[in-house]
Amino acid sequence: MANNILSVPKFERFVAGFENSLVYIGLDVHKRSWSVALLRPDGEVADLTMPPEPHTLIQMLQSLPVTVGMIAQEAGPTGYGLARALQCAGLPITVAAPSRIPRPVSPTNKTDRLDCRKLAEFAASSLLRPIAIPSEHEEAFRILVRRRHQLTDGLRRCKQRIRGLLLINSAIEPDHLDHWSKAAIEQLHQLELAPATRQTLNSHLRELAFLIEEQQSIDKQIKAQAITCGQQNRIERLKTADGVGHVVASTFAAELFHPERFNRPEQVAAYLGLAPMVRESGGKHDRGRLRPVGQKRLRSLLIEAAWIWRAKDEQAKAFYDRLLSRSSIPQKAIAALARKLAIKLWRLSLDPATA
């Protein structure tokens, strides 16, 4: 490494004469190394590269005779362990979503050294919008819930492969295969096929059985972990809404942790990607498509739940029909109903003692 942790005295010399001044730190975090930049009040920046060791970074920053105004880090695959360690050490940390970090219009050079310097400058200019940092239990619960969705995707692909195999071999699908009942799966085992095709189908059926069993196991673990991490009461409150079952409720609780961080319903809708983008130019005003942000899975689940809510609740159906009569676009009407459902779930997820 060009500038490793042994060059920490460089930072000490760099801040000499700026004792007790406010400095800003930028971190570009990777699996094998971290790039650290320190921005002085006069606008000068020094940087170094160090091993990925939180305690070493904390000791280094705490040993400097300056006040850390803010530490900026870009969210990424390394998770939130470093951010939590900095918080526990009493150091201010901002984790910013990559999509919300200012980017140059035209292509420019990109290195770890430049990235950490830019983060320090953005932190000093208050140009970064922080995202919520989950606790260790909250992050573990969210990972478990997302694993459940991975298994659901795997099940869907496995079923598609089975149906594709039957189609390409001109085999007749068993009755009730749309519901994948035990009887239909048993009929798949009894189909007369060529030996190699039979072996392929058997392999798919073993994969299907594994995925079903694994999903059931994960469902049990989610319920147990909900109790352990204090989410059980919140999930039960969410399930009182029409159209919301355990999957939607647990996903909402996992993805929308710390619901009290939202001050207005509009913020919740924007976070979930259910807020339409507003375009206004030359006196023309248009509310277009939904804002393309994260939370695609939860947004999809909320739209599915909105269809069920519409079928069960007359007021929800009237709301949907009223919007449909205006736009004549079912997707817009159901997205608006899903937005209404999301806001309802946000209010239910708030602690009754503080709501």
mmCIF file of C-alpha atoms in Angstrom:
data_model
loop_
_atom_site.group_PDB
_atom_site.id
_atom_site.type_symbol
_atom_site.label_atom_id
_atom_site.label_comp_id
_atom_site.label_asym_id
_atom_site.label_seq_id
_atom_site.Cartn_x
_atom_site.Cartn_y
_atom_site.Cartn_z
ATOM 1 C CA MET A 1 0.000 0.000 0.000
ATOM 2 C CA ALA A 2 1.342 3.409 -0.988
ATOM 3 C CA ASN A 3 0.163 5.181 2.169
ATOM 4 C CA ASN A 4 -0.432 2.649 4.892
ATOM 5 C CA ILE A 5 -1.312 2.938 8.557
ATOM 6 C CA LEU A 6 2.369 3.484 9.401
ATOM 7 C CA SER A 7 2.065 6.984 7.930
ATOM 8 C CA VAL A 8 -0.471 8.111 10.555
ATOM 9 C CA PRO A 9 2.058 10.713 11.840
ATOM 10 C CA LYS A 10 1.419 12.379 8.493
ATOM 11 C CA PHE A 11 -2.089 13.239 9.770
ATOM 12 C CA GLU A 12 -0.608 14.520 13.034
ATOM 13 C CA ARG A 13 1.766 16.795 11.156
ATOM 14 C CA PHE A 14 -1.031 17.792 8.783
ATOM 15 C CA VAL A 15 -3.260 19.111 11.597
ATOM 16 C CA ALA A 16 -0.440 20.817 13.472
ATOM 17 C CA GLY A 17 -1.465 24.418 14.044
ATOM 18 C CA PHE A 18 -5.154 23.515 13.724
ATOM 19 C CA GLU A 19 -5.617 22.112 17.230
ATOM 20 C CA ASN A 20 -9.272 21.985 18.352
ATOM 21 C CA SER A 21 -10.403 22.954 14.837
ATOM 22 C CA LEU A 22 -13.258 21.233 13.058
ATOM 23 C CA VAL A 23 -12.161 18.672 10.454
ATOM 24 C CA TYR A 24 -14.092 16.348 8.169
ATOM 25 C CA ILE A 25 -13.283 12.757 7.287
ATOM 26 C CA GLY A 26 -14.127 10.870 4.088
ATOM 27 C CA LEU A 27 -14.001 7.066 3.955
ATOM 28 C CA ASP A 28 -13.898 4.902 0.839
ATOM 29 C CA VAL A 29 -14.421 1.424 2.239
ATOM 30 C CA HIS A 30 -13.520 -1.832 0.508
ATOM 31 C CA LYS A 31 -13.051 -5.422 1.579
ATOM 32 C CA ARG A 32 -9.234 -5.333 1.761
ATOM 33 C CA SER A 33 -8.457 -1.660 2.348
ATOM 34 C CA TRP A 34 -9.917 1.676 3.424
ATOM 35 C CA SER A 35 -8.996 5.049 1.984
ATOM 36 C CA VAL A 36 -9.225 7.877 4.535
ATOM 37 C CA ALA A 37 -9.179 11.602 3.747
ATOM 38 C CA LEU A 38 -8.945 14.448 6.284
ATOM 39 C CA LEU A 39 -10.151 17.920 5.286
ATOM 40 C CA ARG A 40 -8.757 20.883 7.241
ATOM 41 C CA PRO A 41 -10.639 24.175 7.816
ATOM 42 C CA ASP A 42 -8.424 25.883 5.212
ATOM 43 C CA GLY A 43 -9.602 23.453 2.506
ATOM 44 C CA GLU A 44 -6.416 21.370 2.315
ATOM 45 C CA VAL A 45 -6.811 17.592 2.255
ATOM 46 C CA ALA A 46 -4.510 14.728 3.232
ATOM 47 C CA ASP A 47 -5.274 11.045 2.709
ATOM 48 C CA LEU A 48 -3.923 7.603 3.474
ATOM 49 C CA THR A 49 -4.785 3.944 2.881
ATOM 50 C CA MET A 50 -5.138 1.551 5.794
ATOM 51 C CA PRO A 51 -6.186 -2.025 6.557
ATOM 52 C CA PRO A 52 -9.912 -2.597 7.240
ATOM 53 C CA GLU A 53 -9.690 -2.400 11.042
ATOM 54 C CA PRO A 54 -12.361 -0.294 12.823
ATOM 55 C CA HIS A 55 -10.516 -0.097 16.143
ATOM 56 C CA THR A 56 -7.344 1.162 14.424
ATOM 57 C CA LEU A 57 -9.281 3.895 12.623
ATOM 58 C CA ILE A 58 -11.058 4.937 15.806
ATOM 59 C CA GLN A 59 -7.813 5.103 17.781
ATOM 60 C CA MET A 60 -6.211 7.171 15.044
ATOM 61 C CA LEU A 61 -9.063 9.700 14.898
ATOM 62 C CA GLN A 62 -9.353 9.977 18.661
ATOM 63 C CA SER A 63 -5.622 10.567 19.003
ATOM 64 C CA LEU A 64 -5.664 13.642 16.740
ATOM 65 C CA PRO A 65 -5.849 17.052 18.520
ATOM 66 C CA VAL A 66 -8.843 18.163 16.435
ATOM 67 C CA THR A 67 -12.631 17.900 16.560
ATOM 68 C CA VAL A 68 -14.221 15.607 13.994
ATOM 69 C CA GLY A 69 -17.199 17.460 12.531
ATOM 70 C CA MET A 70 -18.449 14.519 10.480
ATOM 71 C CA ILE A 71 -17.258 11.238 8.991
ATOM 72 C CA ALA A 72 -18.756 10.404 5.600
ATOM 73 C CA GLN A 73 -19.035 6.915 4.160
ATOM 74 C CA GLU A 74 -20.802 5.603 1.073
ATOM 75 C CA ALA A 75 -23.209 2.693 1.650
ATOM 76 C CA GLY A 76 -22.032 -0.504 0.030
ATOM 77 C CA PRO A 77 -21.517 -4.271 0.286
ATOM 78 C CA THR A 78 -19.334 -4.000 3.411
ATOM 79 C CA GLY A 79 -22.432 -3.303 5.500
ATOM 80 C CA TYR A 80 -22.811 -1.082 8.547
ATOM 81 C CA GLY A 81 -20.299 -2.607 10.969
ATOM 82 C CA LEU A 82 -17.861 0.283 10.676
ATOM 83 C CA ALA A 83 -20.612 2.887 11.047
ATOM 84 C CA ARG A 84 -21.907 1.196 14.204
ATOM 85 C CA ALA A 85 -18.380 1.022 15.639
ATOM 86 C CA LEU A 86 -17.871 4.739 15.008
ATOM 87 C CA GLN A 87 -21.221 5.525 16.620
ATOM 88 C CA CYS A 88 -20.297 3.484 19.697
ATOM 89 C CA ALA A 89 -17.034 5.443 19.929
ATOM 90 C CA GLY A 90 -19.017 8.692 19.952
ATOM 91 C CA LEU A 91 -17.818 9.819 16.529
ATOM 92 C CA PRO A 92 -20.348 11.454 14.155
ATOM 93 C CA ILE A 93 -20.945 9.323 11.052
ATOM 94 C CA THR A 94 -23.025 9.874 7.926
ATOM 95 C CA VAL A 95 -23.694 6.919 5.636
ATOM 96 C CA ALA A 96 -24.918 8.163 2.263
ATOM 97 C CA ALA A 97 -26.739 6.222 -0.430
ATOM 98 C CA PRO A 98 -24.674 6.105 -3.662
ATOM 99 C CA SER A 99 -27.655 7.368 -5.668
ATOM 100 C CA ARG A 100 -27.866 10.483 -3.471
ATOM 101 C CA ILE A 101 -24.201 11.511 -3.666
ATOM 102 C CA PRO A 102 -23.551 14.445 -6.058
ATOM 103 C CA ARG A 103 -21.912 13.298 -9.299
ATOM 104 C CA PRO A 104 -20.213 15.331 -12.041
ATOM 105 C CA VAL A 105 -22.165 15.691 -15.271
ATOM 106 C CA SER A 106 -19.248 14.660 -17.476
ATOM 107 C CA PRO A 107 -16.992 11.623 -16.876
ATOM 108 C CA THR A 108 -13.976 12.298 -14.632
ATOM 109 C CA ASN A 109 -11.193 10.319 -13.012
ATOM 110 C CA LYS A 110 -12.274 7.861 -10.323
ATOM 111 C CA THR A 111 -9.946 6.372 -7.708
ATOM 112 C CA ASP A 112 -10.356 5.386 -4.066
ATOM 113 C CA ARG A 113 -8.165 8.351 -3.129
ATOM 114 C CA LEU A 114 -10.343 10.816 -5.041
ATOM 115 C CA ASP A 115 -13.565 9.247 -3.739
ATOM 116 C CA CYS A 116 -12.633 9.628 -0.066
ATOM 117 C CA ARG A 117 -11.538 13.220 -0.681
ATOM 118 C CA LYS A 118 -14.846 14.061 -2.352
ATOM 119 C CA LEU A 119 -16.790 12.512 0.525
ATOM 120 C CA ALA A 120 -14.889 14.673 3.024
ATOM 121 C CA GLU A 121 -15.651 17.796 0.950
ATOM 122 C CA PHE A 122 -19.334 16.875 0.605
ATOM 123 C CA ALA A 123 -19.587 16.279 4.359
ATOM 124 C CA ALA A 124 -18.069 19.713 5.069
ATOM 125 C CA SER A 125 -20.549 21.324 2.677
ATOM 126 C CA SER A 126 -23.562 19.427 4.112
ATOM 127 C CA LEU A 127 -24.310 17.973 0.672
ATOM 128 C CA LEU A 128 -24.872 14.406 1.883
ATOM 129 C CA ARG A 129 -28.276 13.034 2.874
ATOM 130 C CA PRO A 130 -27.748 10.378 5.537
ATOM 131 C CA ILE A 131 -29.551 7.056 5.531
ATOM 132 C CA ALA A 132 -30.616 5.217 8.671
ATOM 133 C CA ILE A 133 -28.065 2.864 10.192
ATOM 134 C CA PRO A 134 -29.678 -0.370 11.426
ATOM 135 C CA SER A 135 -28.628 -1.998 14.652
ATOM 136 C CA GLU A 136 -26.940 -5.382 14.476
ATOM 137 C CA HIS A 137 -30.236 -7.151 15.308
ATOM 138 C CA GLU A 138 -32.203 -5.068 12.812
ATOM 139 C CA GLU A 139 -29.723 -5.786 10.044
ATOM 140 C CA ALA A 140 -29.709 -9.522 10.827
ATOM 141 C CA PHE A 141 -33.521 -9.624 10.783
ATOM 142 C CA ARG A 142 -33.615 -7.797 7.450
ATOM 143 C CA ILE A 143 -31.074 -10.206 5.940
ATOM 144 C CA LEU A 144 -33.198 -13.148 7.095
ATOM 145 C CA VAL A 145 -36.350 -11.672 5.557
ATOM 146 C CA ARG A 146 -34.516 -11.003 2.308
ATOM 147 C CA ARG A 147 -33.317 -14.607 2.284
ATOM 148 C CA ARG A 148 -36.967 -15.634 2.314
ATOM 149 C CA HIS A 149 -37.551 -13.563 -0.815
ATOM 150 C CA GLN A 150 -34.513 -15.144 -2.473
ATOM 151 C CA LEU A 151 -36.065 -18.557 -1.877
ATOM 152 C CA THR A 152 -39.372 -17.313 -3.322
ATOM 153 C CA ASP A 153 -37.539 -16.209 -6.472
ATOM 154 C CA GLY A 154 -35.800 -19.574 -6.617
ATOM 155 C CA LEU A 155 -39.124 -21.384 -6.323
ATOM 156 C CA ARG A 156 -40.594 -19.358 -9.160
ATOM 157 C CA ARG A 157 -37.636 -20.070 -11.442
ATOM 158 C CA CYS A 158 -37.678 -23.772 -10.561
ATOM 159 C CA LYS A 159 -41.380 -24.035 -11.438
ATOM 160 C CA GLN A 160 -40.759 -22.207 -14.711
ATOM 161 C CA ARG A 161 -38.004 -24.672 -15.597
ATOM 162 C CA ILE A 162 -40.274 -27.633 -14.867
ATOM 163 C CA ARG A 163 -43.048 -26.253 -17.066
ATOM 164 C CA GLY A 164 -40.529 -25.444 -19.788
ATOM 165 C CA LEU A 165 -39.245 -29.026 -19.681
ATOM 166 C CA LEU A 166 -42.769 -30.400 -20.031
ATOM 167 C CA LEU A 167 -43.487 -28.053 -22.922
ATOM 168 C CA ILE A 168 -40.354 -28.869 -24.895
ATOM 169 C CA ASN A 169 -41.063 -32.602 -24.528
ATOM 170 C CA SER A 170 -44.772 -32.245 -25.436
ATOM 171 C CA ALA A 171 -45.769 -33.680 -22.057
ATOM 172 C CA ILE A 172 -49.243 -32.915 -20.722
ATOM 173 C CA GLU A 173 -49.252 -30.858 -17.521
ATOM 174 C CA PRO A 174 -51.017 -32.513 -14.563
ATOM 175 C CA ASP A 175 -54.274 -31.035 -13.336
ATOM 176 C CA HIS A 176 -54.019 -28.230 -10.756
ATOM 177 C CA LEU A 177 -50.338 -27.588 -11.566
ATOM 178 C CA ASP A 178 -51.137 -23.861 -11.392
ATOM 179 C CA HIS A 179 -51.454 -24.289 -7.602
ATOM 180 C CA TRP A 180 -48.576 -26.787 -7.352
ATOM 181 C CA SER A 181 -50.547 -29.015 -5.042
ATOM 182 C CA LYS A 182 -49.078 -32.225 -3.619
ATOM 183 C CA ALA A 183 -51.303 -34.230 -5.948
ATOM 184 C CA ALA A 184 -50.021 -32.334 -8.994
ATOM 185 C CA ILE A 185 -46.388 -32.810 -7.934
ATOM 186 C CA GLU A 186 -47.043 -36.518 -7.408
ATOM 187 C CA GLN A 187 -48.434 -36.723 -10.947
ATOM 188 C CA LEU A 188 -45.186 -35.204 -12.204
ATOM 189 C CA HIS A 189 -43.348 -38.132 -10.609
ATOM 190 C CA GLN A 190 -45.594 -40.557 -12.511
ATOM 191 C CA LEU A 191 -45.234 -39.024 -16.006
ATOM 192 C CA GLU A 192 -43.816 -41.346 -18.649
ATOM 193 C CA LEU A 193 -40.768 -39.677 -20.153
ATOM 194 C CA ALA A 194 -37.540 -40.637 -21.872
ATOM 195 C CA PRO A 195 -34.910 -41.813 -19.321
ATOM 196 C CA ALA A 196 -32.697 -38.717 -19.580
ATOM 197 C CA THR A 197 -35.728 -36.422 -19.467
ATOM 198 C CA ARG A 198 -37.045 -38.287 -16.413
ATOM 199 C CA GLN A 199 -33.710 -37.811 -14.638
ATOM 200 C CA THR A 200 -33.786 -34.090 -15.451
ATOM 201 C CA LEU A 201 -37.330 -33.726 -14.141
ATOM 202 C CA ASN A 202 -36.446 -35.663 -10.987
ATOM 203 C CA SER A 203 -33.568 -33.248 -10.403
ATOM 204 C CA HIS A 204 -35.929 -30.281 -10.735
ATOM 205 C CA LEU A 205 -38.423 -31.905 -8.365
ATOM 206 C CA ARG A 206 -35.707 -32.499 -5.756
ATOM 207 C CA GLU A 207 -34.737 -28.839 -6.056
ATOM 208 C CA LEU A 208 -38.393 -27.845 -5.710
ATOM 209 C CA ALA A 209 -38.812 -29.967 -2.572
ATOM 210 C CA PHE A 210 -35.664 -28.466 -1.051
ATOM 211 C CA LEU A 211 -36.776 -24.891 -1.750
ATOM 212 C CA ILE A 212 -40.243 -25.492 -0.291
ATOM 213 C CA GLU A 213 -38.772 -27.060 2.865
ATOM 214 C CA GLU A 214 -36.147 -24.318 3.193
ATOM 215 C CA GLN A 215 -38.768 -21.581 2.810
ATOM 216 C CA GLN A 216 -40.905 -23.163 5.526
ATOM 217 C CA SER A 217 -37.843 -23.332 7.780
ATOM 218 C CA ILE A 218 -37.021 -19.660 7.146
ATOM 219 C CA ASP A 219 -40.637 -18.693 7.912
ATOM 220 C CA LYS A 220 -40.287 -20.301 11.351
ATOM 221 C CA GLN A 221 -36.956 -18.552 11.933
ATOM 222 C CA ILE A 222 -38.431 -15.178 10.964
ATOM 223 C CA LYS A 223 -41.197 -15.597 13.531
ATOM 224 C CA ALA A 224 -38.656 -16.567 16.192
ATOM 225 C CA GLN A 225 -36.308 -13.693 15.334
ATOM 226 C CA ALA A 226 -39.203 -11.217 15.338
ATOM 227 C CA ILE A 227 -39.666 -12.014 19.012
ATOM 228 C CA THR A 228 -35.924 -11.859 19.737
ATOM 229 C CA CYS A 229 -35.385 -8.446 18.118
ATOM 230 C CA GLY A 230 -38.605 -6.925 19.462
ATOM 231 C CA GLN A 231 -40.524 -6.782 16.174
ATOM 232 C CA GLN A 232 -43.344 -9.168 17.087
ATOM 233 C CA ASN A 233 -45.809 -6.578 18.414
ATOM 234 C CA ARG A 234 -45.186 -4.312 15.427
ATOM 235 C CA ILE A 235 -45.771 -7.173 12.983
ATOM 236 C CA GLU A 236 -49.004 -8.147 14.722
ATOM 237 C CA ARG A 237 -50.251 -4.555 14.465
ATOM 238 C CA LEU A 238 -49.414 -4.486 10.753
ATOM 239 C CA LYS A 239 -51.330 -7.721 10.158
ATOM 240 C CA THR A 240 -54.553 -6.061 11.349
ATOM 241 C CA ALA A 241 -54.703 -4.194 8.012
ATOM 242 C CA ASP A 242 -56.758 -5.822 5.255
ATOM 243 C CA GLY A 243 -54.617 -7.519 2.635
ATOM 244 C CA VAL A 244 -51.550 -7.731 4.887
ATOM 245 C CA GLY A 245 -50.278 -11.154 5.901
ATOM 246 C CA HIS A 246 -47.151 -12.265 7.699
ATOM 247 C CA VAL A 247 -44.864 -11.909 4.658
ATOM 248 C CA VAL A 248 -45.887 -8.311 3.927
ATOM 249 C CA ALA A 249 -45.879 -7.370 7.620
ATOM 250 C CA SER A 250 -42.444 -8.866 8.365
ATOM 251 C CA THR A 251 -40.958 -7.329 5.210
ATOM 252 C CA PHE A 252 -42.397 -3.904 6.057
ATOM 253 C CA ALA A 253 -41.054 -4.121 9.620
ATOM 254 C CA ALA A 254 -37.623 -5.260 8.424
ATOM 255 C CA GLU A 255 -37.193 -2.691 5.649
ATOM 256 C CA LEU A 256 -38.859 0.231 7.443
ATOM 257 C CA PHE A 257 -36.934 -0.063 10.714
ATOM 258 C CA HIS A 258 -36.984 3.058 12.896
ATOM 259 C CA PRO A 259 -40.331 4.227 11.409
ATOM 260 C CA GLU A 260 -40.234 7.254 13.701
ATOM 261 C CA ARG A 261 -37.478 8.744 11.523
ATOM 262 C CA PHE A 262 -40.130 9.750 9.004
ATOM 263 C CA ASN A 263 -41.946 12.983 9.855
ATOM 264 C CA ARG A 264 -44.549 13.024 7.083
ATOM 265 C CA PRO A 265 -46.448 10.458 4.992
ATOM 266 C CA GLU A 266 -44.866 11.915 1.846
ATOM 267 C CA GLN A 267 -41.436 10.861 3.112
ATOM 268 C CA VAL A 268 -42.621 7.277 3.557
ATOM 269 C CA ALA A 269 -44.109 7.180 0.058
ATOM 270 C CA ALA A 270 -40.884 8.580 -1.430
ATOM 271 C CA TYR A 271 -38.720 6.074 0.501
ATOM 272 C CA LEU A 272 -40.779 3.167 -0.813
ATOM 273 C CA GLY A 273 -40.801 4.425 -4.383
ATOM 274 C CA LEU A 274 -44.559 5.013 -4.358
ATOM 275 C CA ALA A 275 -44.400 8.784 -4.828
ATOM 276 C CA PRO A 276 -44.960 10.025 -8.393
ATOM 277 C CA MET A 277 -42.300 12.280 -9.863
ATOM 278 C CA VAL A 278 -43.423 15.859 -10.500
ATOM 279 C CA ARG A 279 -42.307 17.508 -13.733
ATOM 280 C CA GLU A 280 -42.967 21.217 -14.236
ATOM 281 C CA SER A 281 -41.586 23.330 -17.066
ATOM 282 C CA GLY A 282 -42.843 26.279 -19.042
ATOM 283 C CA GLY A 283 -46.101 26.432 -17.121
ATOM 284 C CA LYS A 284 -46.813 22.753 -17.752
ATOM 285 C CA HIS A 285 -47.344 20.559 -14.696
ATOM 286 C CA ASP A 286 -47.275 16.774 -14.823
ATOM 287 C CA ARG A 287 -47.180 13.994 -12.263
ATOM 288 C CA GLY A 288 -45.472 11.153 -14.073
ATOM 289 C CA ARG A 289 -44.242 7.689 -13.263
ATOM 290 C CA LEU A 290 -43.142 6.496 -9.843
ATOM 291 C CA ARG A 291 -39.734 7.558 -8.630
ATOM 292 C CA PRO A 292 -37.246 4.749 -9.428
ATOM 293 C CA VAL A 293 -35.687 4.160 -5.986
ATOM 294 C CA GLY A 294 -34.905 1.081 -3.926
ATOM 295 C CA GLN A 295 -37.323 -1.127 -1.993
ATOM 296 C CA LYS A 296 -38.540 -2.835 -5.185
ATOM 297 C CA ARG A 297 -39.550 -5.994 -3.332
ATOM 298 C CA LEU A 298 -41.528 -4.198 -0.654
ATOM 299 C CA ARG A 299 -43.162 -1.972 -3.257
ATOM 300 C CA SER A 300 -44.229 -5.056 -5.222
ATOM 301 C CA LEU A 301 -45.626 -6.688 -2.080
ATOM 302 C CA LEU A 302 -47.569 -3.540 -1.191
ATOM 303 C CA ILE A 303 -49.144 -3.439 -4.643
ATOM 304 C CA GLU A 304 -50.177 -7.103 -4.317
ATOM 305 C CA ALA A 305 -51.600 -6.358 -0.871
ATOM 306 C CA ALA A 306 -53.452 -3.351 -2.294
ATOM 307 C CA TRP A 307 -55.292 -5.615 -4.755
ATOM 308 C CA ILE A 308 -56.413 -7.806 -1.844
ATOM 309 C CA TRP A 309 -57.408 -4.736 0.188
ATOM 310 C CA ARG A 310 -59.476 -3.487 -2.739
ATOM 311 C CA ALA A 311 -61.312 -6.836 -2.902
ATOM 312 C CA LYS A 312 -62.051 -6.897 0.832
ATOM 313 C CA ASP A 313 -62.844 -3.272 1.676
ATOM 314 C CA GLU A 314 -65.610 -1.219 0.074
ATOM 315 C CA GLN A 315 -63.929 2.101 0.859
ATOM 316 C CA ALA A 316 -60.687 0.934 -0.714
ATOM 317 C CA LYS A 317 -62.621 -0.247 -3.771
ATOM 318 C CA ALA A 318 -64.399 3.116 -4.042
ATOM 319 C CA PHE A 319 -61.047 4.934 -3.789
ATOM 320 C CA TYR A 320 -59.582 2.730 -6.530
ATOM 321 C CA ASP A 321 -62.642 3.109 -8.779
ATOM 322 C CA ARG A 322 -62.595 6.893 -8.382
ATOM 323 C CA LEU A 323 -58.962 7.114 -9.467
ATOM 324 C CA LEU A 324 -59.500 4.621 -12.276
ATOM 325 C CA SER A 325 -62.359 6.717 -13.654
ATOM 326 C CA ARG A 326 -60.023 9.738 -13.809
ATOM 327 C CA SER A 327 -56.947 8.124 -15.356
ATOM 328 C CA SER A 328 -58.345 4.962 -17.019
ATOM 329 C CA ILE A 329 -55.011 3.332 -16.075
ATOM 330 C CA PRO A 330 -55.343 0.475 -13.530
ATOM 331 C CA GLN A 331 -51.616 0.618 -12.691
ATOM 332 C CA LYS A 332 -51.874 4.248 -11.555
ATOM 333 C CA ALA A 333 -54.981 3.575 -9.478
ATOM 334 C CA ILE A 334 -53.527 0.529 -7.709
ATOM 335 C CA ALA A 335 -50.214 2.351 -7.080
ATOM 336 C CA ALA A 336 -52.152 5.154 -5.382
ATOM 337 C CA LEU A 337 -54.005 2.595 -3.274
ATOM 338 C CA ALA A 338 -50.701 0.924 -2.387
ATOM 339 C CA ARG A 339 -49.362 4.337 -1.340
ATOM 340 C CA LYS A 340 -52.392 4.785 0.902
ATOM 341 C CA LEU A 341 -51.815 1.309 2.374
ATOM 342 C CA ALA A 342 -48.117 2.030 2.982
ATOM 343 C CA ILE A 343 -48.953 5.188 4.920
ATOM 344 C CA LYS A 344 -51.515 3.253 6.952
ATOM 345 C CA LEU A 345 -48.911 0.589 7.761
ATOM 346 C CA TRP A 346 -46.358 3.259 8.703
ATOM 347 C CA ARG A 347 -48.784 4.711 11.242
ATOM 348 C CA LEU A 348 -49.516 1.219 12.591
ATOM 349 C CA SER A 349 -45.800 0.472 12.898
ATOM 350 C CA LEU A 350 -45.144 3.467 15.141
ATOM 351 C CA ASP A 351 -44.902 2.723 18.833
ATOM 352 C CA PRO A 352 -48.349 3.500 20.317
ATOM 353 C CA ALA A 353 -46.629 5.215 23.240
ATOM 354 C CA THR A 354 -44.956 7.747 20.932
ATOM 355 C CA ALA A 355 -47.334 7.855 17.941
#
